[in-house]
Short mmCIF file of C-alpha atoms in Angstrom, two decimals:
data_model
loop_
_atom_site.label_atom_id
_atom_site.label_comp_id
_atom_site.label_asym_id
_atom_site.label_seq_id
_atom_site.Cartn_x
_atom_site.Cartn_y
_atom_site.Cartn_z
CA UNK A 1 -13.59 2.09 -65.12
CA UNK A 2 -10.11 1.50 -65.06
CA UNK A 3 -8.71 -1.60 -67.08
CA UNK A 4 -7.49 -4.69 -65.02
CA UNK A 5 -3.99 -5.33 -66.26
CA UNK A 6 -3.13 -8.72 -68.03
CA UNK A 7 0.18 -10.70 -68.16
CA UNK A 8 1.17 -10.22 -71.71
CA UNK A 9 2.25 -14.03 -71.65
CA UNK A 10 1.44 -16.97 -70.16
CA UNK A 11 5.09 -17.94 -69.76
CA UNK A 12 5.11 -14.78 -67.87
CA UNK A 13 2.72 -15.91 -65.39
CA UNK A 14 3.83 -18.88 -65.29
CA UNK A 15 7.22 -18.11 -64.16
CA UNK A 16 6.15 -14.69 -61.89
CA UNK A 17 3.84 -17.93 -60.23
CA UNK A 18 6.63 -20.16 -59.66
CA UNK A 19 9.18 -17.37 -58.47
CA UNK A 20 6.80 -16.93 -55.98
CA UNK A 21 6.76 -20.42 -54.70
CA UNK A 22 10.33 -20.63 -55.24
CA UNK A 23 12.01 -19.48 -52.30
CA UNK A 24 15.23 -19.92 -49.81
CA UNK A 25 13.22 -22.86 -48.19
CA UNK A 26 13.68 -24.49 -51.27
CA UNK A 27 17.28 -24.40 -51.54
CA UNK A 28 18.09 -25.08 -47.58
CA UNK A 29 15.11 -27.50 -46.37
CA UNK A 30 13.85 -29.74 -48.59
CA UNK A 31 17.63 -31.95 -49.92
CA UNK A 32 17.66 -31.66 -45.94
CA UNK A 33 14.55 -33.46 -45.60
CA UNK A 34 15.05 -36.01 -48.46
CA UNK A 35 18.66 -36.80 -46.17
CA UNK A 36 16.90 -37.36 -43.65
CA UNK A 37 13.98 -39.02 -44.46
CA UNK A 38 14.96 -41.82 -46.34
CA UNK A 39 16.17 -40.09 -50.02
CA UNK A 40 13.96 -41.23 -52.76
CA UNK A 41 11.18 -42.58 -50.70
CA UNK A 42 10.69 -39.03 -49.15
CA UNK A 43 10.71 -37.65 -52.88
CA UNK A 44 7.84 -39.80 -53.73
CA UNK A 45 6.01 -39.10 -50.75
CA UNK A 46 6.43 -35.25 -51.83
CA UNK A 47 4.97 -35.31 -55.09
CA UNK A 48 2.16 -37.63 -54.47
CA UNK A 49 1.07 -35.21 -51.85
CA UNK A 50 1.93 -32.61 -54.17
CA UNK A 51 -0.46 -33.53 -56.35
CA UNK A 52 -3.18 -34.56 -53.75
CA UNK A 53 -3.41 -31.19 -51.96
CA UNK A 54 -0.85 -28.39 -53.19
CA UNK A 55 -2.14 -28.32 -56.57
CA UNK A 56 -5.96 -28.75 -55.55
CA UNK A 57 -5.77 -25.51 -52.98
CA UNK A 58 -3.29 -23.95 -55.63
CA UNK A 59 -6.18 -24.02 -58.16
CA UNK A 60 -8.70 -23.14 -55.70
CA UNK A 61 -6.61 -19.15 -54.89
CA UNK A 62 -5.83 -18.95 -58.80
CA UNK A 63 -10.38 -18.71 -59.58
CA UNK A 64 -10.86 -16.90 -56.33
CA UNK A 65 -8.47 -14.09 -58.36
CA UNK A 66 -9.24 -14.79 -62.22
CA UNK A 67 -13.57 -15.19 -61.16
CA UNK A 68 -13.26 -11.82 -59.15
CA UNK A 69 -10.50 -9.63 -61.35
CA UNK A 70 -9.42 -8.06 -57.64
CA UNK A 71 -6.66 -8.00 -55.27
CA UNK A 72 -6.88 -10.77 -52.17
CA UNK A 73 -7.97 -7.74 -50.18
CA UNK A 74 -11.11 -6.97 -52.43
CA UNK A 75 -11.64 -10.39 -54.22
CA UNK A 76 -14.17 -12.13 -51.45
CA UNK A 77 -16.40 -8.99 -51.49
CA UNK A 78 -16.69 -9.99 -55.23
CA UNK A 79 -17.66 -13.26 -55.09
CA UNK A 80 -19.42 -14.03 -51.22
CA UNK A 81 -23.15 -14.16 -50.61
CA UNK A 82 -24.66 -11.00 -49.06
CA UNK A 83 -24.09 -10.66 -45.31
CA UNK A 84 -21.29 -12.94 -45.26
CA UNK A 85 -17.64 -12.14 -43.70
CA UNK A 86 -15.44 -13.92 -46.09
CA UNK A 87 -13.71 -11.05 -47.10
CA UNK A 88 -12.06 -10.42 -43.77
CA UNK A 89 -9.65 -12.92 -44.70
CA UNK A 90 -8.55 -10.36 -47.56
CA UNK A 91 -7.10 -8.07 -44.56
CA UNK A 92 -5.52 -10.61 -43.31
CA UNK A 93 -3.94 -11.87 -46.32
CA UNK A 94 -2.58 -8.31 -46.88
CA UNK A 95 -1.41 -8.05 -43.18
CA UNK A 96 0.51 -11.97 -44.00
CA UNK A 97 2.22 -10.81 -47.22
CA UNK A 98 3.60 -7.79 -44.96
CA UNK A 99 4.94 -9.85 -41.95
CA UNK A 100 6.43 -12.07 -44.71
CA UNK A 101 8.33 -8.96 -45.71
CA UNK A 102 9.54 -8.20 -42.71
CA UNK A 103 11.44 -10.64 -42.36
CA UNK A 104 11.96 -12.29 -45.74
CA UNK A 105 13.43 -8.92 -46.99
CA UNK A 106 16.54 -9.29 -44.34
CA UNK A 107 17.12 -12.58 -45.60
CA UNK A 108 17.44 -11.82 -49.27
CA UNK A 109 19.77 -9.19 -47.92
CA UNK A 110 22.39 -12.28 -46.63
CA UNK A 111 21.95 -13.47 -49.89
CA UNK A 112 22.81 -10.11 -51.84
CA UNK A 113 25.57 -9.81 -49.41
CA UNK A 114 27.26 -12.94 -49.81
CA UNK A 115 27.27 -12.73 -53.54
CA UNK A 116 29.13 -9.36 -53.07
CA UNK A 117 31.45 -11.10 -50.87
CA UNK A 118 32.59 -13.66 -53.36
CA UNK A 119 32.40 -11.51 -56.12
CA UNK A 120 35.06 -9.20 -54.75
CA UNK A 121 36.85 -12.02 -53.47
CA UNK A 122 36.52 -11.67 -49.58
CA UNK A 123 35.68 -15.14 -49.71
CA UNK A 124 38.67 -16.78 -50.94
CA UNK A 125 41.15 -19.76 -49.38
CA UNK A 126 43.35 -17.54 -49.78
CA UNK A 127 41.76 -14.79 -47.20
CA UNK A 128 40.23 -16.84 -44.91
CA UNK A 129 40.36 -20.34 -43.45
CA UNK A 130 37.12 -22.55 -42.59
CA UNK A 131 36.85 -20.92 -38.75
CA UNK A 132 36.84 -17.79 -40.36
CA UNK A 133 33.76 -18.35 -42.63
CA UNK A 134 31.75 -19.61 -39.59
CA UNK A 135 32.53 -16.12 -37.86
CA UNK A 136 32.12 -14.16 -41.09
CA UNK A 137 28.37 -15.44 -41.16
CA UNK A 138 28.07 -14.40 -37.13
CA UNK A 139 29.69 -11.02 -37.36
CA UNK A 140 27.62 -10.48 -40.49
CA UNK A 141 24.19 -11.12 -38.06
CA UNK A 142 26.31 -8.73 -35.54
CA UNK A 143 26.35 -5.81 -37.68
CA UNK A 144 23.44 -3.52 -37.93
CA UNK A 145 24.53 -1.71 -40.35
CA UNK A 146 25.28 -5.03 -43.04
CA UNK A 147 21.96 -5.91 -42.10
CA UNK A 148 19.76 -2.64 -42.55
CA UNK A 149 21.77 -1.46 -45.76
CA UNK A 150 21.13 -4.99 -47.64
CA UNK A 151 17.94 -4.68 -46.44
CA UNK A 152 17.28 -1.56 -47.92
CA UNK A 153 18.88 -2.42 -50.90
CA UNK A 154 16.29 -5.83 -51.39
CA UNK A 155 13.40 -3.33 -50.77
CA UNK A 156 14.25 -0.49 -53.26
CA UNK A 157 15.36 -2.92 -56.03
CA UNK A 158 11.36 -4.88 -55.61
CA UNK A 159 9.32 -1.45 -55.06
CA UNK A 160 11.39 -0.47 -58.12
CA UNK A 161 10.95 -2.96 -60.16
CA UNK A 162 6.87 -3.40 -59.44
CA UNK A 163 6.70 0.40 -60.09
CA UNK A 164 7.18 0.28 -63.19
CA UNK A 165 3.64 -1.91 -64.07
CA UNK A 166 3.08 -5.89 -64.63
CA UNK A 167 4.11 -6.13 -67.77
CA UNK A 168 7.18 -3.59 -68.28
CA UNK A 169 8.17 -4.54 -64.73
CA UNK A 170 7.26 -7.28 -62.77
CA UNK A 171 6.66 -9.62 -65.84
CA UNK A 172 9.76 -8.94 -67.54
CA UNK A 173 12.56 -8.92 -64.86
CA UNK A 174 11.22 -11.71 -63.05
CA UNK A 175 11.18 -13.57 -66.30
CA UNK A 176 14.87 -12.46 -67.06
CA UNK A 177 15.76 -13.53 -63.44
CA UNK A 178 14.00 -16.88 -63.25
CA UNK A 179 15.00 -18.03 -66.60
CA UNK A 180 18.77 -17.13 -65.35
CA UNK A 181 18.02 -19.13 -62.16
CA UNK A 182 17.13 -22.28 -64.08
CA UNK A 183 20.54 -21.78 -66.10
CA UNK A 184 22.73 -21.17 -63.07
CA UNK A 185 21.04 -24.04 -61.75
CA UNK A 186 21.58 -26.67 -64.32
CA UNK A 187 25.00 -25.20 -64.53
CA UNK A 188 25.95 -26.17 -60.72
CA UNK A 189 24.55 -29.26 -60.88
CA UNK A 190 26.30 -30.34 -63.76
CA UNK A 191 29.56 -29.09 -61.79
CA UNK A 192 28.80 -30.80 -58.64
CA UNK A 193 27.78 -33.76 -60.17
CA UNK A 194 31.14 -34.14 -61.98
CA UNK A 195 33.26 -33.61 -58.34
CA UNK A 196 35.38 -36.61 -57.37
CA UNK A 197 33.25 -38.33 -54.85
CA UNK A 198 30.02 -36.35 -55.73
CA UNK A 199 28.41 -39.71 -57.01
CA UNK A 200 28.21 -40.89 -53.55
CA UNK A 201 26.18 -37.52 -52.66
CA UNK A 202 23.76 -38.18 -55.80
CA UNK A 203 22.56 -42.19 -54.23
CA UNK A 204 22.41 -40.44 -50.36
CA UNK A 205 20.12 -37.92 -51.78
CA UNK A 206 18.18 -40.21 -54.42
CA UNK A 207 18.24 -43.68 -54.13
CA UNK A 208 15.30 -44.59 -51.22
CA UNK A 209 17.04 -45.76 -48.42
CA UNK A 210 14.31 -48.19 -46.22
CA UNK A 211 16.82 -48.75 -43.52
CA UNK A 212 16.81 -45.04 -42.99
CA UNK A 213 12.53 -44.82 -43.14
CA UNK A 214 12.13 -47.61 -40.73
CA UNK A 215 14.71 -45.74 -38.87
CA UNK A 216 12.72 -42.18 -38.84
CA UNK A 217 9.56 -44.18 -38.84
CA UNK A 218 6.92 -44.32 -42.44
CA UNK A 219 4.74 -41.99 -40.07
CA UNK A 220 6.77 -39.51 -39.41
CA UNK A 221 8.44 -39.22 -42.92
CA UNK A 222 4.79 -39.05 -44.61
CA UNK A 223 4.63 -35.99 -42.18
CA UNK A 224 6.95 -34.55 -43.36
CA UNK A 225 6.17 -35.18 -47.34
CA UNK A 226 2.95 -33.97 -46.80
CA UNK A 227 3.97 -30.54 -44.41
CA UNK A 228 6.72 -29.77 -47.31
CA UNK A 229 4.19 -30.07 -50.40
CA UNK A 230 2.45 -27.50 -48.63
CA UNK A 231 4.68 -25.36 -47.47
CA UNK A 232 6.50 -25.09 -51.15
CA UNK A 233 3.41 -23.39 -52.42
CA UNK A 234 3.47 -20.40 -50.08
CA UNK A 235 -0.65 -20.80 -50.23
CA UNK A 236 -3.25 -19.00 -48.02
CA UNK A 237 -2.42 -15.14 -48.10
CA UNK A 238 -3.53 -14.64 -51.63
CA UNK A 239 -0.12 -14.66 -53.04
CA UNK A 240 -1.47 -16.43 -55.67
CA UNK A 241 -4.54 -15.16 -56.14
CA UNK A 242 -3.31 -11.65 -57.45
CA UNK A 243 -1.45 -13.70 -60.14
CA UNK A 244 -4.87 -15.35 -61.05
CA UNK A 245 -6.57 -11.91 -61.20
CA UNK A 246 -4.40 -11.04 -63.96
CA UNK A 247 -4.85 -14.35 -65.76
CA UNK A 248 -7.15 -14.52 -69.42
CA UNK A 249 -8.91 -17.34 -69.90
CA UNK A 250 -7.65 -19.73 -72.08
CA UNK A 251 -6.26 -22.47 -69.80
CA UNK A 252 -8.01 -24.47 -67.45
CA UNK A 253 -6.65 -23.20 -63.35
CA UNK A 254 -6.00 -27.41 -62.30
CA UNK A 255 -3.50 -27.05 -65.89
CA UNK A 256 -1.76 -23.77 -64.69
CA UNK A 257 -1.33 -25.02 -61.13
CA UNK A 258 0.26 -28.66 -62.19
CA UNK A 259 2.43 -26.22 -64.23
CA UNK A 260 3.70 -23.66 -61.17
CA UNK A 261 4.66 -27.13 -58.90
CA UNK A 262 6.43 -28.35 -61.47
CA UNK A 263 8.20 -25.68 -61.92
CA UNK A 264 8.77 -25.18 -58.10
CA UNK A 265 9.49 -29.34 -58.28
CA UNK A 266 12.19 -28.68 -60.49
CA UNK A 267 14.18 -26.10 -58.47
CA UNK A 268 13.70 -27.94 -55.26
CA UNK A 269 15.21 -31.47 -56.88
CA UNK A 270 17.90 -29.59 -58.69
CA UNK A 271 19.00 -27.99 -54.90
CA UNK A 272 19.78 -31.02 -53.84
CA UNK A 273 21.78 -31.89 -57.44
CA UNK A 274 23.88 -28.97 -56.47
CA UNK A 275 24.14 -29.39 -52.45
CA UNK A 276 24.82 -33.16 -52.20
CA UNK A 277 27.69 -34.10 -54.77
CA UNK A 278 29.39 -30.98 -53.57
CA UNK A 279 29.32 -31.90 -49.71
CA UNK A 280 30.32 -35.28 -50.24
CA UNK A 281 32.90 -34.29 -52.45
CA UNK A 282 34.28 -32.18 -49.52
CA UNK A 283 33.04 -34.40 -46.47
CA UNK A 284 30.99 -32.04 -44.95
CA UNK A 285 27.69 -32.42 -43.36
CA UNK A 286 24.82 -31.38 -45.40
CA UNK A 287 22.88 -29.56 -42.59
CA UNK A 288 19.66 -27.61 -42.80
CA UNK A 289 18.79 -23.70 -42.47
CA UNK A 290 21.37 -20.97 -42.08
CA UNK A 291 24.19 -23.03 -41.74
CA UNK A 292 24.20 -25.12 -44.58
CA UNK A 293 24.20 -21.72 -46.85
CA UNK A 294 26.14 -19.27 -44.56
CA UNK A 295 29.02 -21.73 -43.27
CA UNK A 296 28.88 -25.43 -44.56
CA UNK A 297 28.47 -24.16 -48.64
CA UNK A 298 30.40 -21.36 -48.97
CA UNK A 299 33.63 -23.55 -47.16
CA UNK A 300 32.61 -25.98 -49.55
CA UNK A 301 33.28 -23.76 -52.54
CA UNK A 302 36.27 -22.17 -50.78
CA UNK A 303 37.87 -25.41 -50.91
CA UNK A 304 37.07 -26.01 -54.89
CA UNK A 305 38.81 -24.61 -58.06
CA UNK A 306 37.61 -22.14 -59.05
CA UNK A 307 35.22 -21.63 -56.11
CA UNK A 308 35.86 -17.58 -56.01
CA UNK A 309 33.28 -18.06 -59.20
CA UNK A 310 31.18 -21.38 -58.25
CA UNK A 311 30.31 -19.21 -54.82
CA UNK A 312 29.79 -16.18 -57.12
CA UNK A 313 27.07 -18.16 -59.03
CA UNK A 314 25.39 -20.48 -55.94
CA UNK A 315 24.64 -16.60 -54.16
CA UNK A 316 23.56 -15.34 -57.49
CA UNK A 317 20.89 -17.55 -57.48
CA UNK A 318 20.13 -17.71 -54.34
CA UNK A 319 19.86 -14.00 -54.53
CA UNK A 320 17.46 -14.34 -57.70
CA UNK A 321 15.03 -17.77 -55.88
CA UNK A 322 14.69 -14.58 -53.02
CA UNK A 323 14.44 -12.10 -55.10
CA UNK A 324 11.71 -13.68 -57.07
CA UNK A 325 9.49 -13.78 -53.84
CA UNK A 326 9.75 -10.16 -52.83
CA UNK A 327 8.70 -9.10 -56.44
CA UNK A 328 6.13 -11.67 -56.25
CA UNK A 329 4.33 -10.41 -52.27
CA UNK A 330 5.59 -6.53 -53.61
CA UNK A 331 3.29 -7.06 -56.60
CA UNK A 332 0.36 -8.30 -54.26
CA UNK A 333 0.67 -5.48 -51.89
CA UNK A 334 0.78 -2.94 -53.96
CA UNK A 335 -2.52 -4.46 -56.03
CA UNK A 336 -4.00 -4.60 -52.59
CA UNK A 337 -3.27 -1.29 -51.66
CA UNK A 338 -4.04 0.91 -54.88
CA UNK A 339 -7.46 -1.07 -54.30
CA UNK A 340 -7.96 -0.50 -51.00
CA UNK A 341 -6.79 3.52 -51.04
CA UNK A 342 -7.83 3.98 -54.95
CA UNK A 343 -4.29 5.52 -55.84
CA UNK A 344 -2.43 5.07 -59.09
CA UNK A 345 0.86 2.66 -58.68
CA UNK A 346 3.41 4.54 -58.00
CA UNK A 347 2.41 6.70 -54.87
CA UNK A 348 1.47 3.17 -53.67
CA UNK A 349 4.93 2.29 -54.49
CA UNK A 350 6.56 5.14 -52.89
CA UNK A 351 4.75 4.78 -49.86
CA UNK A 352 5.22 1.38 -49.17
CA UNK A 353 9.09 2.20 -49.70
CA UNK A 354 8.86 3.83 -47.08
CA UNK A 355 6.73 1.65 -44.99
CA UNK A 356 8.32 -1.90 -45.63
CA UNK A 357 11.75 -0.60 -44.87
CA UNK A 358 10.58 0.81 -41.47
CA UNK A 359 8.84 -2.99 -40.79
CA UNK A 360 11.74 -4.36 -41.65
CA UNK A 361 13.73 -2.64 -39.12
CA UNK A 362 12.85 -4.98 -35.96
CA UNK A 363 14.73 -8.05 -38.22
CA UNK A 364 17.27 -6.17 -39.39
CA UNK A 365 18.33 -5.86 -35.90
CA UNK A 366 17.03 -8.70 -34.53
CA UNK A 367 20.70 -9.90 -33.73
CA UNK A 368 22.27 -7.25 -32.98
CA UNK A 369 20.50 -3.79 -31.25
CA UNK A 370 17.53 -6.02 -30.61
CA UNK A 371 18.94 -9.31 -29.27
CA UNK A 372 18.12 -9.29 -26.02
CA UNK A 373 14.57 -9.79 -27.42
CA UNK A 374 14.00 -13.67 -27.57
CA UNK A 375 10.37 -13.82 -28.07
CA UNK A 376 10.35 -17.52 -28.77
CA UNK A 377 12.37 -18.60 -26.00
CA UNK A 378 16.35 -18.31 -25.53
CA UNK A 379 18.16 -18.31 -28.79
CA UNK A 380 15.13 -17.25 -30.90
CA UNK A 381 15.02 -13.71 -32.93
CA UNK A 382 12.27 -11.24 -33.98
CA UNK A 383 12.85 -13.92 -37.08
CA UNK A 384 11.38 -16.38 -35.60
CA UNK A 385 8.68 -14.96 -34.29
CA UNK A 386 7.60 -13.56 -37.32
CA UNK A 387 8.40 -17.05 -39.61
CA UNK A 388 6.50 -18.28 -36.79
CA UNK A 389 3.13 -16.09 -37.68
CA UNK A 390 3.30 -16.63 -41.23
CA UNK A 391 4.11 -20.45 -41.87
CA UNK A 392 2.19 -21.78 -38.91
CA UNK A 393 -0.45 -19.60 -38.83
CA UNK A 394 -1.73 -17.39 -41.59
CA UNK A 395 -0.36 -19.71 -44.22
CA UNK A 396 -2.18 -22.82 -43.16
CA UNK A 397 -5.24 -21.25 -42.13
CA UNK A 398 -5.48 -18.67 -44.99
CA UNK A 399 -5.31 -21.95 -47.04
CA UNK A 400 -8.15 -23.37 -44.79
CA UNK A 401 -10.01 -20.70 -45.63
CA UNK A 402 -9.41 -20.22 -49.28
CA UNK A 403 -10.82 -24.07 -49.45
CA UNK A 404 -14.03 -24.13 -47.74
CA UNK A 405 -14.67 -21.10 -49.57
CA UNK A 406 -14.27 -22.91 -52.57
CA UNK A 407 -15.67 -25.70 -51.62
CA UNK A 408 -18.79 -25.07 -48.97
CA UNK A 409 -22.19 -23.54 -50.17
CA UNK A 410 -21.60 -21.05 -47.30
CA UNK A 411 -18.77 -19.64 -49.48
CA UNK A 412 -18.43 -19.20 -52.94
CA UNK A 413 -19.34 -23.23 -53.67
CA UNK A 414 -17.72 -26.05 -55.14
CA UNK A 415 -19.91 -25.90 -58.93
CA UNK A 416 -18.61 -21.89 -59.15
CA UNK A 417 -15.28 -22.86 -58.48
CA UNK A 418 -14.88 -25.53 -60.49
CA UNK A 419 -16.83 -23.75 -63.55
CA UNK A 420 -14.22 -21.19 -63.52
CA UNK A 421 -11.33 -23.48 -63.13
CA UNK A 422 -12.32 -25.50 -65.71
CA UNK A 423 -12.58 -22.49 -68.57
CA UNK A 424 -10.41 -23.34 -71.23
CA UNK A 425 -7.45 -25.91 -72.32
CA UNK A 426 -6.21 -28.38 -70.16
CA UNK A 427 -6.31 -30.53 -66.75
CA UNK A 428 -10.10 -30.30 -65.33
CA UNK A 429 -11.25 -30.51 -62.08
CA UNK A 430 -13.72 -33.70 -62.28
CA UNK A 431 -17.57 -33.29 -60.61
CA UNK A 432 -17.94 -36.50 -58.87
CA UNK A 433 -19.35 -36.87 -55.77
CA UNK A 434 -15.80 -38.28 -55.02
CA UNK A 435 -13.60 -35.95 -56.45
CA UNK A 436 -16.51 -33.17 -53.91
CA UNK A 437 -16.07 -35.34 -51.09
CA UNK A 438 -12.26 -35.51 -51.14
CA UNK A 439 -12.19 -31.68 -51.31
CA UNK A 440 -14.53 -30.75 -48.60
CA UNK A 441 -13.88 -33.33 -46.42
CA UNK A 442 -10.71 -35.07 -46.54
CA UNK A 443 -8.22 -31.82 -48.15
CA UNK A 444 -9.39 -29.60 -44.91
CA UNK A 445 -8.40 -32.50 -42.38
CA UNK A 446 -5.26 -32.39 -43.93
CA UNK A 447 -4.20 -28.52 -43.66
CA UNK A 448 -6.03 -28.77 -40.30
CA UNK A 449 -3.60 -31.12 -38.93
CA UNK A 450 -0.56 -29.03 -40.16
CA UNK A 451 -1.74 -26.08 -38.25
CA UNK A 452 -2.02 -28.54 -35.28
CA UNK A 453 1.64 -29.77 -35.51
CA UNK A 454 3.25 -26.16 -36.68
CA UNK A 455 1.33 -25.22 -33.43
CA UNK A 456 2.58 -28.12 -31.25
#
């Protein structure tokens, strides 16, 4: 029987975990949602929820993959009761981590692309006045071939580098790449932080603003908390799990998951160190999604000294936060599917070159050849649709399910679970009949009413 690789450290995992969580979402939603929903208040909310249910369900797809040693696809069929369908869900994890590559892959395209554009110096005050960046970011979503040849780019670069194994490949460059991201992060902060006027960013963004919470209404912004704690996490299609299936045992799973949202804490706080001070500075409008990275940012650094190099560095790393995803959900698919078709690595790699760049192809020209295709409604993009699919469906009930597996005696049970998360140093998960009752009761409530409002 063939050996189940092993990170060769735990700082490896550990960072591989994180990049996974860390994503574009961080960088472009969540200083957006502290903004608006009362600064540090929001923050607070965040991490108590955080701590409440992303790290509990976190824990929960880490022993599902360190208990069974397999892929999401195979790990159920490892650890279910006889005659049981649990391990359907492993299918449809593996279909999840493909729609999120359909799309995400496009996206870390803009990111690879705007780097280059800076880098060479298209991007310059000198070439192009604040108009102009606004319709460099629409003719960029215009251009089929911009879009399919960054594409392409994103998807050799990750089937590369998981090619090459976990250790020599995945582990290594994403460790390279996420310990460069935490540089280039602390290094923008510390520049936007010393901008004339970027103070007044740092209170908007920190300091809790009640006025503003009354304003939004407690409810809503404790929606919001709790919906971004989850989100963050990128939980319920086993993108996790395939990191806990390489995992030895010498740290409790409750430790190792406190770790990862830490981690994934850090880069989302630090976002808003950079994105704040610098707005303000320039007396722009910090606004969410696209525009905030494609028009309001990069006329932000257009406008600085030295921004030819400060917008060199922001796309950098937000080429590395998306680059660190794909390697992550690259990783998982190709465990999944040298399980599920019993092939060495890299003829799973080569074929899945093949395949994610064709399934790819309906986003790549989702604004241009396609966009007469509005599946969601006028305005929306094969984009959307697909986000759509993975964050308000498969995410938050692959979570669901990942939970009462762990959790309900129909599934793999709460005692197995927390036996296995509990091996070795750190955090453990406590037995009380409160600590069970919070878990099976109260934690699916919650991930059952963010499938209800993603849905709504």
């Amino acid at each position: 029987m063939k050996q189940r690789e092993t990170f060769g450290s735990r700082l490896g995992f550990l960072l591989l975990s994180a990049g996974c969580a860390i994503g574009i979402g961080n960088v472009w939603r969540f200083p957006y949602l502290v903004g608006q929903n009362g600064g540090g208040a929001f923050v607070l909310f965040y991490l108590v929820f955080l701590a409440i249910m992303g790290v509990p369900v976190l824990s929960m797809e880490f022993a599902v993959g360190r208990a069974s040693r397999k892929s999401p696809v195979k790990a159920y069929a490892v650890l279910e009761k006889p005659g049981t369908k649990w391990h359907l869900h492993g299918y449809a994890a593996l279909i999840g981590n493909y729609v999120l590559m359909m799309f995400y892959t496009t996206v870390a395209g803009w990111m690879l692309y705007y780097f280059y554009s800076f880098f060479t110096g298209r991007f310059t005050a000198a070439a192009m006045t604040a108009e102009e960046v606004g319709g460099a970011f629409n003719e960029m979503l215009a251009s089929p071939g911009i879009n399919v040849f960054w594409m392409i780019i994103v998807v050799i670069l990750g089937i590369f580098v998981c090619s090459m194994g976990l250790q020599q490949g995945v582990e290594r460059i994403t460790k390279y790449m996420m310990l460069g991201l935490l540089g280039l992060m602390v290094v923008l902060a510390v520049n936007g932080m010393t901008l004339e006027g970027g103070i007044e960013g740092l209170k908007f963004y920190l300091l809790p603003d009640f006025g503003k919470m009354k304003e939004v209404g407690i409810g809503n912004v404790i929606v919001a908390a709790m919906n971004q704690s989850f989100f963050t996490l990128s939980l319920g299609i086993g993108a996790m799990a395939i990191f806990g299936s390489y995992l030895n045992k010498d740290n409790t799973l409750l430790g190792e998951a406190v770790n990862v949202a830490v981690l994934d804490t850090f880069v989302a706080v630090t976002a808003g160190l950079i994105i704040f001070p610098a707005c303000f500075a320039f007396g722009v409008n910090p606004d969410s999604g696209p525009s905030l990275i494609f028009i309001t940012l990069p006329n932000v650094f257009i406008a600085m000294a030295g921004g030819r190099i400060w917008g060199s560095l922001f796309f950098l790393f937000m080429s590395f936060a998306a680059f660190s995803t794909v390697i992550a959900v690259f990783e998982n698919i190709i465990a999944c599917d040298m399980e599920l078709w019993d092939m060495d690595r890299k003829k799973v790699a080569k074929i899945n070159l093949v395949l994610i760049i064709l399934l790819s192809l309906p986003c790549a020209l989702g604004y241009n050849v396609l966009s007469a295709f509005q599946p969601l409604g006028p305005g929306s993009a094969v984009l959307d649709l697909e986000d759509f699919i993975v964050s308000n469906l498969l995410l938050p009930i692959g979570s669901l399910i990942y939970l009462v597996f762990c959790t309900w005696g129909s599934g793999w049970g709460f005692d197995k679970y927390r036996e296995e998360a509990n091996i070795g140093a750190g955090f453990k998960m406590p037995g009380s009949g409160l600590v069970r009752g919070y878990v099976k009761f109260v934690l699916p409530v919650m991930i059952i009413s963010i499938l209800l409002q993603g849905l709504l």
